[in-house]
Amino acid sequence: MIVFHRGFIALAALAFLTSTAVADEIKAEGGNAEQPDFDVVQTEVTREDNWLVFSMQVDGQAGATKPASTGALAGSGVFAYVWPTTIKASEIGFEHALTKKGILAFAVTAHPDFDDTPLFDENADGDLANDGDYWHSHWVVLTPDNACGEGALKVMDVPEGTNPNMPKTWPGLPIMIDSPGYAPLVSENSITVRVPLDNLTSLHNVSFDGVTSALQVNAEVHAPLLCVTDVFDVASGDLSLPGKLK
Protein backbone atom coordinates (compact mmCIF):
# COMPACT_ATOMS: atom_id res chain seq x y z
CA MET A 1 0.00 0.00 0.00
CA ILE A 2 1.29 3.47 -0.81
CA VAL A 3 1.81 5.43 2.38
CA PHE A 4 1.76 9.22 2.06
CA HIS A 5 2.75 11.70 4.74
CA ARG A 6 -0.45 13.60 5.47
CA GLY A 7 1.22 16.90 4.65
CA PHE A 8 2.22 15.53 1.25
CA ILE A 9 -1.38 14.61 0.46
CA ALA A 10 -2.57 18.17 1.04
CA LEU A 11 0.34 19.89 -0.68
CA ALA A 12 0.20 17.65 -3.72
CA ALA A 13 -3.56 18.07 -3.95
CA LEU A 14 -3.19 21.83 -4.07
CA ALA A 15 -0.18 21.76 -6.36
CA PHE A 16 -2.18 20.23 -9.21
CA LEU A 17 -3.87 23.59 -9.80
CA THR A 18 -0.69 24.83 -11.50
CA SER A 19 0.43 21.54 -13.04
CA THR A 20 1.54 21.78 -16.68
CA ALA A 21 1.95 18.06 -17.37
CA VAL A 22 0.20 16.98 -20.57
CA ALA A 23 -1.39 13.58 -21.09
CA ASP A 24 -4.73 12.06 -21.99
CA GLU A 25 -5.30 8.92 -19.96
CA ILE A 26 -3.05 8.01 -17.05
CA LYS A 27 -1.49 4.57 -16.99
CA ALA A 28 0.29 3.08 -13.99
CA GLU A 29 2.11 -0.10 -13.04
CA GLY A 30 0.28 -2.53 -10.78
CA GLY A 31 1.50 -3.45 -7.34
CA ASN A 32 1.21 -0.06 -5.67
CA ALA A 33 -1.71 -0.94 -3.40
CA GLU A 34 -2.04 -3.75 -0.90
CA GLN A 35 -5.47 -4.73 -2.24
CA PRO A 36 -5.68 -5.32 -6.02
CA ASP A 37 -9.21 -3.86 -6.22
CA PHE A 38 -7.76 -0.48 -5.17
CA ASP A 39 -4.58 -0.77 -7.27
CA VAL A 40 -5.09 1.77 -10.07
CA VAL A 41 -3.56 0.82 -13.44
CA GLN A 42 -5.42 3.23 -15.74
CA THR A 43 -7.80 6.16 -15.48
CA GLU A 44 -9.42 8.43 -18.02
CA VAL A 45 -12.00 11.19 -18.45
CA THR A 46 -13.43 11.63 -21.93
CA ARG A 47 -16.15 13.67 -23.56
CA GLU A 48 -18.60 11.77 -25.72
CA ASP A 49 -21.25 14.00 -27.28
CA ASN A 50 -23.21 15.38 -24.32
CA TRP A 51 -21.56 13.15 -21.72
CA LEU A 52 -18.46 13.10 -19.56
CA VAL A 53 -17.26 9.55 -19.06
CA PHE A 54 -15.18 8.78 -15.98
CA SER A 55 -13.37 5.44 -16.06
CA MET A 56 -10.84 3.67 -13.89
CA GLN A 57 -9.22 0.25 -14.18
CA VAL A 58 -7.68 -1.59 -11.25
CA ASP A 59 -5.48 -4.66 -10.95
CA GLY A 60 -8.20 -6.74 -9.31
CA GLN A 61 -11.99 -7.06 -9.14
CA ALA A 62 -13.34 -3.51 -9.01
CA GLY A 63 -15.65 -2.83 -6.09
CA ALA A 64 -14.84 -6.13 -4.39
CA THR A 65 -14.10 -4.60 -0.98
CA LYS A 66 -16.44 -2.43 1.09
CA PRO A 67 -16.05 -1.01 4.60
CA ALA A 68 -17.10 -3.17 7.52
CA SER A 69 -20.33 -2.02 9.11
CA THR A 70 -20.10 -0.30 12.48
CA GLY A 71 -23.85 -0.04 13.01
CA ALA A 72 -23.79 3.75 13.37
CA LEU A 73 -23.06 6.87 11.37
CA ALA A 74 -20.50 8.23 13.83
CA GLY A 75 -17.09 6.71 13.13
CA SER A 76 -18.27 4.77 10.08
CA GLY A 77 -16.10 4.21 7.03
CA VAL A 78 -16.30 5.00 3.33
CA PHE A 79 -14.31 3.46 0.45
CA ALA A 80 -13.97 5.50 -2.72
CA TYR A 81 -12.75 5.57 -6.29
CA VAL A 82 -12.05 9.24 -6.95
CA TRP A 83 -11.25 11.53 -9.91
CA PRO A 84 -9.88 14.88 -8.63
CA THR A 85 -10.35 17.49 -11.36
CA THR A 86 -9.75 21.15 -12.18
CA ILE A 87 -13.43 21.73 -12.96
CA LYS A 88 -14.79 24.65 -10.95
CA ALA A 89 -17.08 23.54 -8.13
CA SER A 90 -19.48 26.32 -9.07
CA GLU A 91 -20.11 24.48 -12.36
CA ILE A 92 -21.87 21.79 -10.32
CA GLY A 93 -23.87 24.32 -8.31
CA PHE A 94 -21.73 24.86 -5.22
CA GLU A 95 -21.29 28.38 -3.83
CA HIS A 96 -18.34 29.86 -5.70
CA ALA A 97 -17.12 32.10 -2.88
CA LEU A 98 -16.86 29.17 -0.48
CA THR A 99 -15.46 26.55 -2.84
CA LYS A 100 -13.18 28.46 -5.24
CA LYS A 101 -10.06 27.22 -3.42
CA GLY A 102 -11.33 23.65 -3.08
CA ILE A 103 -10.75 20.64 -5.31
CA LEU A 104 -13.81 19.36 -7.15
CA ALA A 105 -13.71 15.58 -7.39
CA PHE A 106 -16.04 13.00 -8.85
CA ALA A 107 -16.28 9.90 -6.67
CA VAL A 108 -17.84 6.45 -6.60
CA THR A 109 -18.34 5.36 -3.00
CA ALA A 110 -19.80 2.66 -0.78
CA HIS A 111 -20.57 2.85 2.95
CA PRO A 112 -22.89 0.39 4.75
CA ASP A 113 -23.88 2.58 7.71
CA PHE A 114 -25.66 5.51 6.07
CA ASP A 115 -27.45 6.50 2.87
CA ASP A 116 -26.55 9.85 1.30
CA THR A 117 -28.59 9.50 -1.92
CA PRO A 118 -32.11 10.23 -0.60
CA LEU A 119 -33.57 10.83 -4.06
CA PHE A 120 -32.55 7.47 -5.49
CA ASP A 121 -33.36 3.82 -4.82
CA GLU A 122 -30.21 1.99 -5.92
CA ASN A 123 -31.40 -1.47 -4.91
CA ALA A 124 -34.95 -0.95 -6.25
CA ASP A 125 -36.66 -2.20 -3.08
CA GLY A 126 -38.91 0.83 -2.60
CA ASP A 127 -36.86 2.21 0.31
CA LEU A 128 -34.81 5.32 -0.54
CA ALA A 129 -32.82 5.21 2.69
CA ASN A 130 -31.03 1.84 2.70
CA ASP A 131 -28.72 1.98 -0.30
CA GLY A 132 -25.41 3.27 1.04
CA ASP A 133 -23.72 -0.11 0.65
CA TYR A 134 -24.30 -0.02 -3.12
CA TRP A 135 -21.64 1.72 -5.20
CA HIS A 136 -22.98 5.14 -6.11
CA SER A 137 -21.67 8.49 -7.33
CA HIS A 138 -21.01 11.94 -5.86
CA TRP A 139 -19.47 15.27 -6.62
CA VAL A 140 -17.47 16.46 -3.61
CA VAL A 141 -15.30 19.48 -2.81
CA LEU A 142 -12.06 18.57 -1.03
CA THR A 143 -9.90 20.86 1.10
CA PRO A 144 -7.07 20.41 3.64
CA ASP A 145 -7.93 20.46 7.34
CA ASN A 146 -5.47 19.63 10.12
CA ALA A 147 -8.42 18.61 12.29
CA CYS A 148 -8.46 15.44 10.17
CA GLY A 149 -4.75 14.92 10.87
CA GLU A 150 -1.74 16.97 9.90
CA GLY A 151 -2.09 17.98 6.25
CA ALA A 152 -5.05 15.66 5.63
CA LEU A 153 -7.98 16.36 3.33
CA LYS A 154 -11.68 16.45 4.10
CA VAL A 155 -14.93 16.95 2.25
CA MET A 156 -15.48 20.67 2.78
CA ASP A 157 -17.94 21.49 5.55
CA VAL A 158 -20.78 23.99 5.11
CA PRO A 159 -19.89 26.84 7.48
CA GLU A 160 -22.24 27.00 10.44
CA GLY A 161 -24.87 29.68 10.12
CA THR A 162 -24.59 29.95 6.34
CA ASN A 163 -27.07 29.04 3.63
CA PRO A 164 -24.90 28.73 0.51
CA ASN A 165 -25.95 27.84 -3.01
CA MET A 166 -25.90 24.05 -3.40
CA PRO A 167 -26.62 21.62 -6.24
CA LYS A 168 -30.24 20.64 -6.75
CA THR A 169 -29.44 17.06 -5.71
CA TRP A 170 -27.55 18.02 -2.53
CA PRO A 171 -28.53 15.33 0.05
CA GLY A 172 -28.86 17.79 2.95
CA LEU A 173 -25.64 16.87 4.76
CA PRO A 174 -23.64 19.85 6.12
CA ILE A 175 -20.80 19.25 3.64
CA MET A 176 -20.08 20.17 0.02
CA ILE A 177 -21.44 16.99 -1.56
CA ASP A 178 -23.82 16.32 -4.41
CA SER A 179 -25.73 13.08 -4.97
CA PRO A 180 -26.72 13.25 -8.64
CA GLY A 181 -27.71 9.61 -9.07
CA TYR A 182 -25.39 8.76 -11.97
CA ALA A 183 -25.16 4.97 -11.80
CA PRO A 184 -21.64 3.50 -11.98
CA LEU A 185 -21.00 0.43 -14.08
CA VAL A 186 -18.79 -1.83 -11.95
CA SER A 187 -17.60 -4.73 -14.09
CA GLU A 188 -14.60 -7.00 -13.70
CA ASN A 189 -11.59 -4.70 -13.27
CA SER A 190 -13.22 -1.39 -14.21
CA ILE A 191 -15.55 1.32 -12.98
CA THR A 192 -17.23 3.58 -15.52
CA VAL A 193 -19.73 6.41 -14.99
CA ARG A 194 -21.47 8.46 -17.67
CA VAL A 195 -22.24 11.99 -16.48
CA PRO A 196 -24.53 14.30 -18.50
CA LEU A 197 -22.89 17.63 -19.26
CA ASP A 198 -26.02 19.59 -18.30
CA ASN A 199 -24.83 23.13 -17.65
CA LEU A 200 -21.11 22.41 -17.51
CA THR A 201 -19.36 25.05 -19.59
CA SER A 202 -15.79 25.47 -18.30
CA LEU A 203 -14.26 22.30 -19.70
CA HIS A 204 -11.25 23.88 -21.40
CA ASN A 205 -7.92 22.37 -20.29
CA VAL A 206 -9.52 20.16 -17.64
CA SER A 207 -6.98 18.02 -15.80
CA PHE A 208 -7.62 15.00 -13.62
CA ASP A 209 -6.09 12.15 -11.66
CA GLY A 210 -7.29 8.83 -10.26
CA VAL A 211 -7.25 7.95 -6.56
CA THR A 212 -8.52 5.13 -4.38
CA SER A 213 -9.03 6.03 -0.75
CA ALA A 214 -10.78 5.55 2.57
CA LEU A 215 -12.72 8.21 4.43
CA GLN A 216 -14.27 8.26 7.88
CA VAL A 217 -17.18 10.08 9.47
CA ASN A 218 -16.10 12.04 12.52
CA ALA A 219 -16.93 10.16 15.72
CA GLU A 220 -18.52 13.34 17.05
CA VAL A 221 -20.46 13.89 13.79
CA HIS A 222 -19.56 17.56 13.48
CA ALA A 223 -17.09 19.65 11.51
CA PRO A 224 -15.00 18.19 10.09
CA LEU A 225 -17.69 15.67 9.21
CA LEU A 226 -15.90 13.52 6.63
CA CYS A 227 -12.10 13.11 6.56
CA VAL A 228 -9.79 11.30 4.14
CA THR A 229 -8.01 8.83 6.38
CA ASP A 230 -6.05 6.70 3.89
CA VAL A 231 -4.88 6.87 0.29
CA PHE A 232 -4.57 3.40 -1.22
CA ASP A 233 -3.21 4.42 -4.62
CA VAL A 234 -2.77 7.43 -6.92
CA ALA A 235 -2.69 6.89 -10.69
CA SER A 236 -0.06 9.58 -11.28
CA GLY A 237 1.94 8.60 -8.20
CA ASP A 238 2.11 12.19 -6.95
CA LEU A 239 -1.41 13.63 -7.35
CA SER A 240 -0.20 16.07 -10.00
CA LEU A 241 -3.30 15.60 -12.19
CA PRO A 242 -1.45 14.95 -15.46
CA GLY A 243 -4.52 13.52 -17.20
CA LYS A 244 -6.24 15.76 -19.75
CA LEU A 245 -9.87 15.65 -20.75
CA LYS A 246 -10.10 14.39 -24.31
Coordinates of C-alpha atoms in Angstrom, one line a residue, residues 15-175:
A15 CA -0.2 21.8 -6.4
F16 CA -2.2 20.2 -9.2
L17 CA -3.9 23.6 -9.8
T18 CA -0.7 24.8 -11.5
S19 CA 0.4 21.5 -13.0
T20 CA 1.5 21.8 -16.7
A21 CA 1.9 18.1 -17.4
V22 CA 0.2 17.0 -20.6
A23 CA -1.4 13.6 -21.1
D24 CA -4.7 12.1 -22.0
E25 CA -5.3 8.9 -20.0
I26 CA -3.0 8.0 -17.0
K27 CA -1.5 4.6 -17.0
A28 CA 0.3 3.1 -14.0
E29 CA 2.1 -0.1 -13.0
G30 CA 0.3 -2.5 -10.8
G31 CA 1.5 -3.5 -7.3
N32 CA 1.2 -0.1 -5.7
A33 CA -1.7 -0.9 -3.4
E34 CA -2.0 -3.7 -0.9
Q35 CA -5.5 -4.7 -2.2
P36 CA -5.7 -5.3 -6.0
D37 CA -9.2 -3.9 -6.2
F38 CA -7.8 -0.5 -5.2
D39 CA -4.6 -0.8 -7.3
V40 CA -5.1 1.8 -10.1
V41 CA -3.6 0.8 -13.4
Q42 CA -5.4 3.2 -15.7
T43 CA -7.8 6.2 -15.5
E44 CA -9.4 8.4 -18.0
V45 CA -12.0 11.2 -18.4
T46 CA -13.4 11.6 -21.9
R47 CA -16.1 13.7 -23.6
E48 CA -18.6 11.8 -25.7
D49 CA -21.3 14.0 -27.3
N50 CA -23.2 15.4 -24.3
W51 CA -21.6 13.2 -21.7
L52 CA -18.5 13.1 -19.6
V53 CA -17.3 9.5 -19.1
F54 CA -15.2 8.8 -16.0
S55 CA -13.4 5.4 -16.1
M56 CA -10.8 3.7 -13.9
Q57 CA -9.2 0.2 -14.2
V58 CA -7.7 -1.6 -11.3
D59 CA -5.5 -4.7 -10.9
G60 CA -8.2 -6.7 -9.3
Q61 CA -12.0 -7.1 -9.1
A62 CA -13.3 -3.5 -9.0
G63 CA -15.7 -2.8 -6.1
A64 CA -14.8 -6.1 -4.4
T65 CA -14.1 -4.6 -1.0
K66 CA -16.4 -2.4 1.1
P67 CA -16.0 -1.0 4.6
A68 CA -17.1 -3.2 7.5
S69 CA -20.3 -2.0 9.1
T70 CA -20.1 -0.3 12.5
G71 CA -23.9 0.0 13.0
A72 CA -23.8 3.8 13.4
L73 CA -23.1 6.9 11.4
A74 CA -20.5 8.2 13.8
G75 CA -17.1 6.7 13.1
S76 CA -18.3 4.8 10.1
G77 CA -16.1 4.2 7.0
V78 CA -16.3 5.0 3.3
F79 CA -14.3 3.5 0.5
A80 CA -14.0 5.5 -2.7
Y81 CA -12.7 5.6 -6.3
V82 CA -12.0 9.2 -7.0
W83 CA -11.2 11.5 -9.9
P84 CA -9.9 14.9 -8.6
T85 CA -10.4 17.5 -11.4
T86 CA -9.7 21.1 -12.2
I87 CA -13.4 21.7 -13.0
K88 CA -14.8 24.6 -10.9
A89 CA -17.1 23.5 -8.1
S90 CA -19.5 26.3 -9.1
E91 CA -20.1 24.5 -12.4
I92 CA -21.9 21.8 -10.3
G93 CA -23.9 24.3 -8.3
F94 CA -21.7 24.9 -5.2
E95 CA -21.3 28.4 -3.8
H96 CA -18.3 29.9 -5.7
A97 CA -17.1 32.1 -2.9
L98 CA -16.9 29.2 -0.5
T99 CA -15.5 26.6 -2.8
K100 CA -13.2 28.5 -5.2
K101 CA -10.1 27.2 -3.4
G102 CA -11.3 23.6 -3.1
I103 CA -10.7 20.6 -5.3
L104 CA -13.8 19.4 -7.1
A105 CA -13.7 15.6 -7.4
F106 CA -16.0 13.0 -8.9
A107 CA -16.3 9.9 -6.7
V108 CA -17.8 6.4 -6.6
T109 CA -18.3 5.4 -3.0
A110 CA -19.8 2.7 -0.8
H111 CA -20.6 2.8 3.0
P112 CA -22.9 0.4 4.7
D113 CA -23.9 2.6 7.7
F114 CA -25.7 5.5 6.1
D115 CA -27.4 6.5 2.9
D116 CA -26.6 9.8 1.3
T117 CA -28.6 9.5 -1.9
P118 CA -32.1 10.2 -0.6
L119 CA -33.6 10.8 -4.1
F120 CA -32.5 7.5 -5.5
D121 CA -33.4 3.8 -4.8
E122 CA -30.2 2.0 -5.9
N123 CA -31.4 -1.5 -4.9
A124 CA -35.0 -0.9 -6.3
D125 CA -36.7 -2.2 -3.1
G126 CA -38.9 0.8 -2.6
D127 CA -36.9 2.2 0.3
L128 CA -34.8 5.3 -0.5
A129 CA -32.8 5.2 2.7
N130 CA -31.0 1.8 2.7
D131 CA -28.7 2.0 -0.3
G132 CA -25.4 3.3 1.0
D133 CA -23.7 -0.1 0.7
Y134 CA -24.3 0.0 -3.1
W135 CA -21.6 1.7 -5.2
H136 CA -23.0 5.1 -6.1
S137 CA -21.7 8.5 -7.3
H138 CA -21.0 11.9 -5.9
W139 CA -19.5 15.3 -6.6
V140 CA -17.5 16.5 -3.6
V141 CA -15.3 19.5 -2.8
L142 CA -12.1 18.6 -1.0
T143 CA -9.9 20.9 1.1
P144 CA -7.1 20.4 3.6
D145 CA -7.9 20.5 7.3
N146 CA -5.5 19.6 10.1
A147 CA -8.4 18.6 12.3
C148 CA -8.5 15.4 10.2
G149 CA -4.8 14.9 10.9
E150 CA -1.7 17.0 9.9
G151 CA -2.1 18.0 6.2
A152 CA -5.1 15.7 5.6
L153 CA -8.0 16.4 3.3
K154 CA -11.7 16.5 4.1
V155 CA -14.9 17.0 2.3
M156 CA -15.5 20.7 2.8
D157 CA -17.9 21.5 5.6
V158 CA -20.8 24.0 5.1
P159 CA -19.9 26.8 7.5
E160 CA -22.2 27.0 10.4
G161 CA -24.9 29.7 10.1
T162 CA -24.6 30.0 6.3
N163 CA -27.1 29.0 3.6
P164 CA -24.9 28.7 0.5
N165 CA -26.0 27.8 -3.0
M166 CA -25.9 24.1 -3.4
P167 CA -26.6 21.6 -6.2
K168 CA -30.2 20.6 -6.8
T169 CA -29.4 17.1 -5.7
W170 CA -27.5 18.0 -2.5
P171 CA -28.5 15.3 0.0
G172 CA -28.9 17.8 2.9
L173 CA -25.6 16.9 4.8
P174 CA -23.6 19.9 6.1
I175 CA -20.8 19.2 3.6

